[in-house]
Short mmCIF file of C-alpha atoms and ligand atoms in Angstrom, two decimals:
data_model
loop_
_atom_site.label_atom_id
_atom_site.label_comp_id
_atom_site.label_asym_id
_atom_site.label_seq_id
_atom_site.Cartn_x
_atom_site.Cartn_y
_atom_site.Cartn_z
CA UNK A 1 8.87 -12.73 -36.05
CA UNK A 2 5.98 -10.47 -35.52
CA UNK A 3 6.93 -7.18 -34.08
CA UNK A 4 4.45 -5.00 -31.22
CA UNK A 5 5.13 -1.72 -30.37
CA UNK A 6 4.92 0.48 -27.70
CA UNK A 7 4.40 4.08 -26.50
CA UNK A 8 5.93 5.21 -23.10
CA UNK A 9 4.35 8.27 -21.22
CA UNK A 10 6.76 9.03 -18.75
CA UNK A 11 10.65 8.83 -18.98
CA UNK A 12 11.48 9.35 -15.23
CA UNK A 13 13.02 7.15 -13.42
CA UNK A 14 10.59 4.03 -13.84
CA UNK A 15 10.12 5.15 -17.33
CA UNK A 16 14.32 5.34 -17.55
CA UNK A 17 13.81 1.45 -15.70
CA UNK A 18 11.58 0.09 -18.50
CA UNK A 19 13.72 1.16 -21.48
CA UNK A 20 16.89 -0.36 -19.88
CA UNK A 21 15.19 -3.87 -19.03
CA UNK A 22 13.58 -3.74 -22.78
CA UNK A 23 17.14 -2.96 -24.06
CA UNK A 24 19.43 -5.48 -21.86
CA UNK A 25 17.10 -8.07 -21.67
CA UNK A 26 15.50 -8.02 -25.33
CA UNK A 27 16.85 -11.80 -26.16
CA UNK A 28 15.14 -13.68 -23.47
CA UNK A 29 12.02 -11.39 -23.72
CA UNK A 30 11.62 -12.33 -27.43
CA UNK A 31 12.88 -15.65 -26.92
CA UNK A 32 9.94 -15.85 -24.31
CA UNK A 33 7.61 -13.92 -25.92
CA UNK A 34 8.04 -15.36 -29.68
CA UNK A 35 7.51 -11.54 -30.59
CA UNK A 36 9.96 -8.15 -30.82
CA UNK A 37 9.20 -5.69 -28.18
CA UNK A 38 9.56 -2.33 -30.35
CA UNK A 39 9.59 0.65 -27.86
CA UNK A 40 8.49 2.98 -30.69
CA UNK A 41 8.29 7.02 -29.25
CA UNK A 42 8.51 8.10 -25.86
CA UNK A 43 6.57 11.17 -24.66
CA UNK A 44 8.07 13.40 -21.84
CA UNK A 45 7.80 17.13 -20.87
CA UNK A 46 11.42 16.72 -20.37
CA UNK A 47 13.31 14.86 -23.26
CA UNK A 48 16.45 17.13 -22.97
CA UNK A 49 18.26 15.98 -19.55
CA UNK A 50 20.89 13.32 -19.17
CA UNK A 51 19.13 10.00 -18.63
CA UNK A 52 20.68 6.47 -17.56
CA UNK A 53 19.66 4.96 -20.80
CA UNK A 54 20.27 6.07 -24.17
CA UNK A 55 17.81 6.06 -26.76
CA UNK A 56 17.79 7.89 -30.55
CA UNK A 57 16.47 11.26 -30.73
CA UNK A 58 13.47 10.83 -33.24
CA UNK A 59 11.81 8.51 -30.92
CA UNK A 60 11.53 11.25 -28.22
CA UNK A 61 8.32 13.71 -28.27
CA UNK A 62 6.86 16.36 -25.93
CA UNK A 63 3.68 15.61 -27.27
CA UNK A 64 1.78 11.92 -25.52
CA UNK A 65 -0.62 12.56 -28.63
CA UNK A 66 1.97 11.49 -31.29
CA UNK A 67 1.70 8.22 -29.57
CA UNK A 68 -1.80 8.37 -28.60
CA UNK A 69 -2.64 8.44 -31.99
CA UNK A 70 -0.03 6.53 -33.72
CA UNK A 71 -1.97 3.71 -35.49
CA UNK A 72 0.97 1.06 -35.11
CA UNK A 73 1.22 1.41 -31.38
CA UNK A 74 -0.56 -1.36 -29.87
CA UNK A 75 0.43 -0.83 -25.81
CA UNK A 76 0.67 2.74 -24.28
CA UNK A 77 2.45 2.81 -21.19
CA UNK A 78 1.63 5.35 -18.54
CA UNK A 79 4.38 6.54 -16.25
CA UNK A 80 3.78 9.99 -15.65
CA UNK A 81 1.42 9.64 -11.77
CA UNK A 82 -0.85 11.72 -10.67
CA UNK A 83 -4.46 12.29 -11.95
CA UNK A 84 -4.10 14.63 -14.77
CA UNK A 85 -3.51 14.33 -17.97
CA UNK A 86 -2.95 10.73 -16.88
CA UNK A 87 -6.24 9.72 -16.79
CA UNK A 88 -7.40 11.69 -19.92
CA UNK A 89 -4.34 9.87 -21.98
CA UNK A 90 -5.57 6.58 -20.77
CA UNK A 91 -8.95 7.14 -21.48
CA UNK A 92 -7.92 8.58 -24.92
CA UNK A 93 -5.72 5.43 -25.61
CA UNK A 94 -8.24 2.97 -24.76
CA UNK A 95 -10.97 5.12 -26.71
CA UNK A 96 -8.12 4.63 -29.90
CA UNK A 97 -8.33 0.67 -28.94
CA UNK A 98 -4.49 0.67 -27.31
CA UNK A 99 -4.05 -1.59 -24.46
CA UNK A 100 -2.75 -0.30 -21.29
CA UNK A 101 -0.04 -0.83 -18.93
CA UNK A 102 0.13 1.86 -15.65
CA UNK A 103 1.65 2.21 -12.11
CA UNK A 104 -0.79 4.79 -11.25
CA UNK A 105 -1.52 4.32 -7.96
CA UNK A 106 -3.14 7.41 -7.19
CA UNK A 107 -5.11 7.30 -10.45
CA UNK A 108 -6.27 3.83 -10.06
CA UNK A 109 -7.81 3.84 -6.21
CA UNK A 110 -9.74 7.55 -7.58
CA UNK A 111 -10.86 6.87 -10.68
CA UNK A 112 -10.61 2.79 -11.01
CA UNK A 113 -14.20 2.35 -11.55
CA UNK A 114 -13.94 4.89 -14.23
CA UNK A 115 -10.98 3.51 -15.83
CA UNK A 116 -11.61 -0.44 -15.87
CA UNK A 117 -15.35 0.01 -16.67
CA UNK A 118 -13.96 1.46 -20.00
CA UNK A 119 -11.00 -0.78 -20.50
CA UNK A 120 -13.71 -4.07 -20.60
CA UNK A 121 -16.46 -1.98 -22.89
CA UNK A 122 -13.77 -1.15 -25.16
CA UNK A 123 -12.19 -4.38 -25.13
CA UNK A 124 -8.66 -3.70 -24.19
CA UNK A 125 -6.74 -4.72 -21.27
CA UNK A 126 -4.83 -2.60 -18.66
CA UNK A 127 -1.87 -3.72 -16.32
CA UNK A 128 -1.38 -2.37 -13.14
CA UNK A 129 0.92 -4.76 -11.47
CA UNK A 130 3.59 -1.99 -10.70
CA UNK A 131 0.41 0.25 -8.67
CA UNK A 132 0.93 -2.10 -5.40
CA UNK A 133 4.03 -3.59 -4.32
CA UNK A 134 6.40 -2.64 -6.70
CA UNK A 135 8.06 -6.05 -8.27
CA UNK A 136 5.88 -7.96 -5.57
CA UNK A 137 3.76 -9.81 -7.98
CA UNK A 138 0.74 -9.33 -5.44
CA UNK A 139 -2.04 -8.48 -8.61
CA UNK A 140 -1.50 -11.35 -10.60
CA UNK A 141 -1.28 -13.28 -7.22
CA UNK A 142 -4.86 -12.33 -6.26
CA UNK A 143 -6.24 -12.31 -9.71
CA UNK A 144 -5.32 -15.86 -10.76
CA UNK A 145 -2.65 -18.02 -8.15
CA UNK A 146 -5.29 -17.13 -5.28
CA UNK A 147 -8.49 -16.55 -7.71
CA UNK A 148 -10.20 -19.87 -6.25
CA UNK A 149 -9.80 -18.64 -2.83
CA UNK A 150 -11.92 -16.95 -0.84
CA UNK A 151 -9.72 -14.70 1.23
CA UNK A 152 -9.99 -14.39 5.12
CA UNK A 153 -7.08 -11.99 5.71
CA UNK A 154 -4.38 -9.52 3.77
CA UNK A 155 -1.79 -8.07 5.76
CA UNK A 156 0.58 -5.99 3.75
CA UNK A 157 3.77 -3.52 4.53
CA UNK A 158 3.04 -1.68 1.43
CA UNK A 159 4.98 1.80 2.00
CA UNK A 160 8.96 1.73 1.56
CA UNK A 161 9.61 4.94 3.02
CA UNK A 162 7.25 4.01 6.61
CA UNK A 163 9.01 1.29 6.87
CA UNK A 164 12.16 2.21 6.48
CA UNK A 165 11.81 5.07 8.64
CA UNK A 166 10.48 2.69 11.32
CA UNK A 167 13.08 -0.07 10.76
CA UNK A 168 15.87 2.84 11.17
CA UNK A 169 13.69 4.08 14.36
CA UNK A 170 13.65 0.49 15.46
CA UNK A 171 17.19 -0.35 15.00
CA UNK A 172 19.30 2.63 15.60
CA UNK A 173 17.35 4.64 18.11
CA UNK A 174 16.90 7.85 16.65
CA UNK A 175 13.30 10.09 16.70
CA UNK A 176 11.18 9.99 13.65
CA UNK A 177 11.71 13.45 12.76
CA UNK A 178 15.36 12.46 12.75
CA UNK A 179 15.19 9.31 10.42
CA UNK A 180 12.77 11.60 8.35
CA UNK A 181 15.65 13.86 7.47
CA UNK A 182 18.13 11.55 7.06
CA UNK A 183 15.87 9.76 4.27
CA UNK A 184 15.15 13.18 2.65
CA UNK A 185 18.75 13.88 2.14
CA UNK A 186 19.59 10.81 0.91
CA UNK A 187 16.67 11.30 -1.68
CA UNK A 188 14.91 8.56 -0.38
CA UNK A 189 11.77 9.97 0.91
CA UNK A 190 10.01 12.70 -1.31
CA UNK A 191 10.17 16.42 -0.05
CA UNK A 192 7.20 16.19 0.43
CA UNK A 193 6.24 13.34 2.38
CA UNK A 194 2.93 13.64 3.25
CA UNK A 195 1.36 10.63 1.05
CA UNK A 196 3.91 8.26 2.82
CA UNK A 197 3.93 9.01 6.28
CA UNK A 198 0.21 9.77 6.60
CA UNK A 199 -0.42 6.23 5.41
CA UNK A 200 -2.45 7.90 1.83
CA UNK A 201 -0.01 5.69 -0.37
CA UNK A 202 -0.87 3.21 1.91
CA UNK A 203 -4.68 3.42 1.53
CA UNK A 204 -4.37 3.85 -2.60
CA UNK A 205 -2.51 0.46 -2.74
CA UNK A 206 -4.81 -1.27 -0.41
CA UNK A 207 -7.97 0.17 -2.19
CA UNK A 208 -6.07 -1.65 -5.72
CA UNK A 209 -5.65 -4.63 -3.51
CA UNK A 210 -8.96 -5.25 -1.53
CA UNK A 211 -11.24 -3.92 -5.33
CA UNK A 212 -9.37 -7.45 -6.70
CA UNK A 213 -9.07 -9.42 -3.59
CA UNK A 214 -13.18 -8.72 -2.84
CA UNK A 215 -14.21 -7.94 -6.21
CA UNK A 216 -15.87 -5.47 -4.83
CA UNK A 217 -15.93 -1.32 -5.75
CA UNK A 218 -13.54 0.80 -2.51
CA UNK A 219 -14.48 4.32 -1.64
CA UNK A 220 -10.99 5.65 -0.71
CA UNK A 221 -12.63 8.00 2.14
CA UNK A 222 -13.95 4.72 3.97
CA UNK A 223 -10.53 3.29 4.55
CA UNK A 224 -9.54 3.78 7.97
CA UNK A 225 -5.89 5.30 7.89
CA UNK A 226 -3.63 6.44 10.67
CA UNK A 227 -0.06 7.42 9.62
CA UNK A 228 3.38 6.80 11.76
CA UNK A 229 4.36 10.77 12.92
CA UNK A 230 2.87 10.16 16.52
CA UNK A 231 5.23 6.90 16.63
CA UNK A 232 7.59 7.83 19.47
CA UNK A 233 11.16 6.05 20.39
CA UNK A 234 9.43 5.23 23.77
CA UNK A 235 6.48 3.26 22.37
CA UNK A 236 9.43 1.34 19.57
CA UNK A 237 11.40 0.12 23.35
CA UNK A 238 7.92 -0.93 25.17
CA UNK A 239 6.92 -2.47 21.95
CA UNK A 240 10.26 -4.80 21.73
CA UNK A 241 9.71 -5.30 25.81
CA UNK A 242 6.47 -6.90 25.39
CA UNK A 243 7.86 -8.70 22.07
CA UNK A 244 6.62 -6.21 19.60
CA UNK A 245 7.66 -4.66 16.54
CA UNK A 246 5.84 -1.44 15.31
CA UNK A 247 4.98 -1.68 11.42
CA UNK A 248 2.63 0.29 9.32
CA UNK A 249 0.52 -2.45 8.56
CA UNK A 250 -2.77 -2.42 5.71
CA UNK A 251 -5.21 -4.64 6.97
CA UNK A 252 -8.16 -6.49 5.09
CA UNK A 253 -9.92 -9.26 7.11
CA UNK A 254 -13.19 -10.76 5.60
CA UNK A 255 -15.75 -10.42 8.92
CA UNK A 256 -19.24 -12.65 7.19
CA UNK A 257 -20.32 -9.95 4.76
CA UNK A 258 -18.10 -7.05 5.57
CA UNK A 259 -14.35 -6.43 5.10
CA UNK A 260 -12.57 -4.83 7.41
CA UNK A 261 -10.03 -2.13 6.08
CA UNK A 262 -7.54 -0.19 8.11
CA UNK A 263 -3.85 0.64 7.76
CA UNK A 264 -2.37 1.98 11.04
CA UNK A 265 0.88 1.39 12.53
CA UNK A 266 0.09 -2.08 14.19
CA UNK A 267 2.25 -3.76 17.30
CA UNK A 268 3.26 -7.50 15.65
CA UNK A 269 5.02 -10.31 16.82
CA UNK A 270 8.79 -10.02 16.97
CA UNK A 271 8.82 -13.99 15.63
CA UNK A 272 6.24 -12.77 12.92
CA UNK A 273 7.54 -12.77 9.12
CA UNK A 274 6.03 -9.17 8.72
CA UNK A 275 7.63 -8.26 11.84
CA UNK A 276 11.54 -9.54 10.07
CA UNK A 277 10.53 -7.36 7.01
CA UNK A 278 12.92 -4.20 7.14
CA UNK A 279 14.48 -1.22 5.45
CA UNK A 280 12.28 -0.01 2.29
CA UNK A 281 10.87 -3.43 1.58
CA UNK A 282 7.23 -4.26 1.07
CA UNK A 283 5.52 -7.56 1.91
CA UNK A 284 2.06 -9.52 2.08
CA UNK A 285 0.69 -12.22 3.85
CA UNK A 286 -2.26 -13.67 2.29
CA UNK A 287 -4.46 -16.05 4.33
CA UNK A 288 -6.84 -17.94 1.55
CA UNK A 289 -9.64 -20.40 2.53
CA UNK A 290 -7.99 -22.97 0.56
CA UNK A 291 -4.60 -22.31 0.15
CA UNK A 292 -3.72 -21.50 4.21
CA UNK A 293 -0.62 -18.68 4.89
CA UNK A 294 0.91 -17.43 1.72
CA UNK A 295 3.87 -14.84 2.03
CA UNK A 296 5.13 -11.97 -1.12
CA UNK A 297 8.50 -10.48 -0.35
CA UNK A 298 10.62 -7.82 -2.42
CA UNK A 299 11.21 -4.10 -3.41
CA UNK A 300 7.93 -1.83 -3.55
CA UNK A 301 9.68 0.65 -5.25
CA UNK A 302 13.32 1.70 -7.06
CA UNK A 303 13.77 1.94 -10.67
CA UNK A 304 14.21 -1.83 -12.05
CA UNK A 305 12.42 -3.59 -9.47
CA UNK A 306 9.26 -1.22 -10.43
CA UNK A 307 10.07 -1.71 -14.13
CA UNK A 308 9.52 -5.92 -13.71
CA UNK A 309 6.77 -5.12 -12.82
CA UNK A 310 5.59 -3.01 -15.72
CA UNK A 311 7.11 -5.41 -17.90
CA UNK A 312 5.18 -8.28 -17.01
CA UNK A 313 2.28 -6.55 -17.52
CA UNK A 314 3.55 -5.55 -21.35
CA UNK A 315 4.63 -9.53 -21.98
CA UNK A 316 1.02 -10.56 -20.85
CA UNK A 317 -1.15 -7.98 -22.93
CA UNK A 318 1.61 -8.52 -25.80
CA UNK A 319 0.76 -12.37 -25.47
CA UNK A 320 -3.16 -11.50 -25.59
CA UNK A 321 -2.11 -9.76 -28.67
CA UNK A 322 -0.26 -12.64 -30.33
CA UNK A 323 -2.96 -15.02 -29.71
CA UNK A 324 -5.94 -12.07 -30.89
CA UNK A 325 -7.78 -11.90 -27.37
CA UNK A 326 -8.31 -9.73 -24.88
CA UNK A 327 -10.23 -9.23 -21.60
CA UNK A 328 -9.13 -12.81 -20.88
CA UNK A 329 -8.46 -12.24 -17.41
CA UNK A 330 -11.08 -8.95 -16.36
CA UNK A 331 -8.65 -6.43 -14.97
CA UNK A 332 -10.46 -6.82 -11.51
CA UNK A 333 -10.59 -10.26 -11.67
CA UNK A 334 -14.49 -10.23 -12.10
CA UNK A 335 -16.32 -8.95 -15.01
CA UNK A 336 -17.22 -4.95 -13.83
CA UNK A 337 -21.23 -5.66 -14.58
CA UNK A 338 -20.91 -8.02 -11.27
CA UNK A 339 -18.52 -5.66 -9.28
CA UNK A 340 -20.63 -3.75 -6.59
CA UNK A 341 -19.73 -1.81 -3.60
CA UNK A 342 -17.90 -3.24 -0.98
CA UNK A 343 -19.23 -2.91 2.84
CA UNK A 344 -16.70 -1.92 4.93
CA UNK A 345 -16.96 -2.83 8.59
CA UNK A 346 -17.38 0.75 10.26
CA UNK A 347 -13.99 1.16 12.41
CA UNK A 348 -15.79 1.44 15.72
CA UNK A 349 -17.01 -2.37 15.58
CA UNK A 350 -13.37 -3.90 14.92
CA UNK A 351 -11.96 -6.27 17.79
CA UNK A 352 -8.49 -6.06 18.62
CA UNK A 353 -6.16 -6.39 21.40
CA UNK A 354 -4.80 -2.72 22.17
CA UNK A 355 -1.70 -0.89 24.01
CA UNK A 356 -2.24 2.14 26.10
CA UNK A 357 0.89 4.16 26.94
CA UNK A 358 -0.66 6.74 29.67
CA UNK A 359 1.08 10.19 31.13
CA UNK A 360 0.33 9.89 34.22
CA UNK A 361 0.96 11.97 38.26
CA UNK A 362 3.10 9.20 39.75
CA UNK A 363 1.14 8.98 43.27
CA UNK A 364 -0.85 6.12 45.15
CA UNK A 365 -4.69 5.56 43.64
CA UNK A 366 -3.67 6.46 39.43
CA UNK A 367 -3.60 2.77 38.31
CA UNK A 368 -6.77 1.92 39.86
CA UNK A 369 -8.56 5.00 38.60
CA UNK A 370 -7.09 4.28 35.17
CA UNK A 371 -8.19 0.21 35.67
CA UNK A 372 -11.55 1.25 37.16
CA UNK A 373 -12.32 3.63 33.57
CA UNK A 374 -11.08 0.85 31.47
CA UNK A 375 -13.33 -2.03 33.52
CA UNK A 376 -16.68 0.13 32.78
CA UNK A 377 -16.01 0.06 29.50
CA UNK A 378 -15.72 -3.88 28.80
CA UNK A 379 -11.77 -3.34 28.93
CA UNK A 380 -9.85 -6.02 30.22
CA UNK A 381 -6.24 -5.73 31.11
CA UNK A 382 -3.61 -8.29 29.83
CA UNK A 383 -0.49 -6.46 31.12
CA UNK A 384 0.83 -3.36 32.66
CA UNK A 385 4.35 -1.76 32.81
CA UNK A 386 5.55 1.25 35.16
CA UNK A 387 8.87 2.64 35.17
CA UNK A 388 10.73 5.24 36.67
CA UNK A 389 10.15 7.61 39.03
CA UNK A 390 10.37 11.31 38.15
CA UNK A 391 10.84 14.51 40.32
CA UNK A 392 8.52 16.29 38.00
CA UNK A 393 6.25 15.50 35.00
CA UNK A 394 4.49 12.64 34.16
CA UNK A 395 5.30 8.95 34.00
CA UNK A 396 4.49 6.51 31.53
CA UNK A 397 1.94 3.67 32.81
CA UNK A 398 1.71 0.87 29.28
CA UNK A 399 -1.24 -1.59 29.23
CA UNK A 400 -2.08 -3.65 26.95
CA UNK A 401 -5.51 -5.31 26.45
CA UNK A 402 -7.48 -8.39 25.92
CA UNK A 403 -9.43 -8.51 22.70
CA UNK A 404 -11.80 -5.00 22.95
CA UNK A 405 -14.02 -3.58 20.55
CA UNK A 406 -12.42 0.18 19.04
CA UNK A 407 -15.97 1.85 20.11
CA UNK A 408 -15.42 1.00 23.68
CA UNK A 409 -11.46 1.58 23.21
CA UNK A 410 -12.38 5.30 22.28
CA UNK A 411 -14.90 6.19 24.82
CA UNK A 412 -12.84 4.92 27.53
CA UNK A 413 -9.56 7.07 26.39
CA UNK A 414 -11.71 9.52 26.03
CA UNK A 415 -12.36 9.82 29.87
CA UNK A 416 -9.40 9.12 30.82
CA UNK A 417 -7.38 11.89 28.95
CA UNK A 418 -10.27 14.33 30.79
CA UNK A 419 -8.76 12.70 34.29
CA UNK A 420 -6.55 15.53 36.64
CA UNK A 421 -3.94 13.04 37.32
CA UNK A 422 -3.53 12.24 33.34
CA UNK A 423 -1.18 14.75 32.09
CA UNK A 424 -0.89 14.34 28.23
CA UNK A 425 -2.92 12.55 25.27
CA UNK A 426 -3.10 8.66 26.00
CA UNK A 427 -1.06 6.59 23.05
CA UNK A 428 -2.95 4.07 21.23
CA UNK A 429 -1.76 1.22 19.17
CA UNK A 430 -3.94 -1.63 17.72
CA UNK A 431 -1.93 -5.19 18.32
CA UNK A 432 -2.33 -7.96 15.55
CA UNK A 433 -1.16 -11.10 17.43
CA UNK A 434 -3.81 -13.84 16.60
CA UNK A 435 -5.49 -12.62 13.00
CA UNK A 436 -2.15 -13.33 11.90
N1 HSE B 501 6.40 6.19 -2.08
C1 HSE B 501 6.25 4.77 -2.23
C2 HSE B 501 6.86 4.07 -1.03
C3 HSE B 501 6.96 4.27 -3.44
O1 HSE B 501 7.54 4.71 -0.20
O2 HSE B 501 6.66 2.88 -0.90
C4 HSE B 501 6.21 3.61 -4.50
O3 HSE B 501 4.89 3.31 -4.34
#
C-alpha cells in the first residue's frame, strides 16, 4: 500500500483535531483512500504543553522549515491563522511543489489572488474547505455539486459566536454586552472579539465564498459589513412581534451583471430555515438557476468538526496524488487566467424592505412628520407599532417598509434624526422576506 505523508503547521486545537481523526479513524481512511495517511513532523512554536492527542517526540519541531523542506512530504497543512509566516510557508511549500491544505480564513480573502495564482502555475493544489463553514461542506458544494449552476442568491449564518450571542439574546432575554461575557468566560468567544462581532470573520468567509460562487476576484474593503453591537433586546421583541428573527446574515444575490454583497444583521422570517438555525451553528441557503433552494447545516467551528473538514481536503489532494494529477478541479473553480474582478453593486442601489425603530417626543403631529419625511423620499410604510406612554424620555415609534432603495433609506434617516421631536439615533435593520 503506497504511503503519503504529511506536514502539520499548527498543533492548536484544530491542529490537536486533525491528528486525533488521522489516528482513530486511520482504517476507514485507508480503506477509503487505498493509501496510508503518514502524519510525518509537526511544526509548532509550542511542542511542550499537554495536548489531547499523543504523538512521539521526534516528530515534533519548532522549526515549519524541517517540513517545508522535507523531500518525502507531499501535503503541508497550515493551521497556524493569521497572515504571517502563514502565507510565506505556503508560498514556500508550493514553490518546493507540496500541495496544500489551509483554514486560513484571514489569509485567503487578503492574499487569495496571490496564493491560488501560484498554486495553478506551480501545479499543486490547495484545500480550503475548513476557511468557511467549518465541517459545512459549502466549497466543494459550490465548486462541483452546484458548478453547473448559475447562482441567484447565497444566504449564509457564517459566524458561531454572532449567532450564538443572538440566539442567547433571542431566547433568554439578556443585553448583548451580557451574553458577550457569558461567552467569554466560557471560552467561547475570543478575548478579543472584534473579528466576530463586527461581522470581519463574516466578510473573510463570504469573500472565499462569493471568489468561487462568481468566479470572480473580491476586494475585501467593498463588502458592505455591519456587525451586531447596536442589536438591542428591544429591537429582538419587535422583531418576534412582527414575526422576525434577528440573524447576522452574509448576503450574495446575482443583480444582471453585479453581485450584491453585504453581511448585516438582517430581520428573517420566524418560519424561515435560517431563522430555526441557533446556538454557534453556521448555515447556507443556496438558490441555483437549476437546482432551486438548497440548504448546508452543521458546526462552523470546534475542534473535530473543523478537522473533517481539513481532512477531506487531505483525502482529495492525496487521491490527485494516487492517480498523478493535479489542478483537476482549479481551486476557484475556474482556471485564474479567466478570473477577473467582480462588480459589486454599490450599497446605496440595493432594494430591500427596512425597519425603523424611532425615539421619539410622544405628542400629537410626530407620526405624521416622521410619515411626511419618509413619503418625500419614495418611502412607503408597510406597518407601524407605538407603545407605551412615558412621563419622560422618548418613545419608541417601529415601521417597517415596503421594498426601498438604501440611498433613499439613508437620506431620509438622515433628516429625520436632525428633527426636534426625534430624541436619539433612528435604528435600522434591512428585512430579507422575499429574496429568500
Ligand atoms: N470565530 C469563528 C466563529 C470561528 O465564531 O464562527 C471559526 O471561523
Amino acid at each position: 500500500m503506497k504511503t503519503i505523508h504529511l506536514g502539520l503547521i499548527g498543533f492548536g486545537t484544530i491542529g490537536t483535531g486533525v491528528v486525533s481523526l488521522i489516528q482513530e479513524n486511520r482504517d476507514l481512511i485507508e480503506n477509503r483512500l487505498g493509501a496510508r495517511l503518514n502524519l510525518k513532523k509537526i511544526a509548532d512554536l509550542d511542542i511542550t504543553s499537554p495536548r489531547k492527542v499523543s504523538v512521539s517526540k521526534d516528530m515534533l519541531t519548532t522549526d515549519a522549515r524541517e517540513i517545508i523542506n522535507d523531500p518525502e512530504i507531499s501535503v503541508v497543512i497550515e493551521l497556524i491563522g493569521g497572515y504571517e509566516p502563514a502565507r510565506t510557508f505556503i508560498l514556500d511549500a508550493m514553490r518546493n511543489r507540496k500541495h496544500v491544505v489551509t483554514a486560513n480564513k484571514a489569509l485567503l480573502a487578503t492574499y487569495g489572488n496571490e496564493i491560488f495564482k501560484a498554486s495553478e502555475e506551480l501545479g499543486v493544489d490547495i484545500g480550503f474547505e475548513a476557511s468557511v463553514g467549518g465541517t459545512i461542506p459549502i466549497i466543494k458544494s459550490l465548486k462541483e455539486s452546484l458548478v453547473a449552476n448559475r447562482l441567484r442568491s447565497i444566504f449564509g449564518i457564517i459566524n458561531g459566536t454572532s449567532n450564538y450571542i443572538l440566539t442567547k439574546m433571542s431566547d433568554e432575554g439578556k443585553s448583548f454586552d451580557d451574553v458577550l461575557r457569558e461567552a467569554q468566560e466560557l471560552g467561547f468567544a475570543e478575548a478579543d472579539p472584534t473579528f466576530d462581532i463586527e461581522g470581519i470573520d463574516t466578510a473573510h468567509k463570504l469573500a472565499i465564498t462569493l471568489s468561487l460562487a462568481y468566479g470572480k476576484r473580491v476586494k475585501l474593503e467593498d463588502v458592505y459589513r455591519e456587525g451586531i453591537a447596536g442589536i438591542s433586546q428591544q429591537d429582538i421583541e419587535f422583531a418576534g412581534e412582527l414575526g422576525y428573527r434577528i440573524k447576522l446574515l452574509a448576503i450574495a444575490i446575482q443583480r444582471d451583471e453585479f453581485v450584491e454583497a453585504r453581511i448585516h444583521p438582517t430581520m428573517i422570517p420566524l418560519d424561515h430555515l435560517l431563522a430555526n438555525v441557533n446556538g454557534n451553528f453556521n448555515a447556507f441557503h443556496i438558490v441555483g438557476d437549476a437546482s432551486g433552494s438548497v440548504f448546508l447545516y452543521g458546526q462552523g467551528a470546534g475542534m473535530m468538526p473543523t478537522a473533517s473538514a481539513v481532512l477531506s481536503d487531505i483525502i482529495d489532494i492525496s487521491r490527485n496524488i494516487l492517480k498523478g494529477v493535479s489542478g483537476r478541479v482549479p481551486a476557484r473553480s475556474q482556471s485564474e487566467n479567466v478570473i477577473h474582478e467582480i462588480m459589486l453593486l454599490p450599497m446605496d442601489y440595493i432594494v430591500t424592505n427596512y425597519y425603523f425603530r424611532f425615539s421619539a417626543i410622544d405628542r400629537p403631529g410626530v407620526l405624521s412628520k416622521i410619515s411626511g419625511v419618509l413619503g418625500e423620499n419614495n418611502i412607503s410604510i408597510a406597518a407601524v407599532i407605538q407603545k407605551g406612554r412615558r412621563q419622560a424620555g422618548p418613545v419608541p415609534i417601529v415601521m417597517t417598509t415596503h421594498k426601498s432603495k438604501e440611498m433613499d433609506v439613508q437620506r431620509a434617516i438622515k433628516v429625520i434624526d436632525q428633527l426636534n421631536i426625534i430624541l436619539g439615533k433612528t435604528i435600522v435593520i434591512r428585512i430579507e422576506d422575499e429574496k429568500l
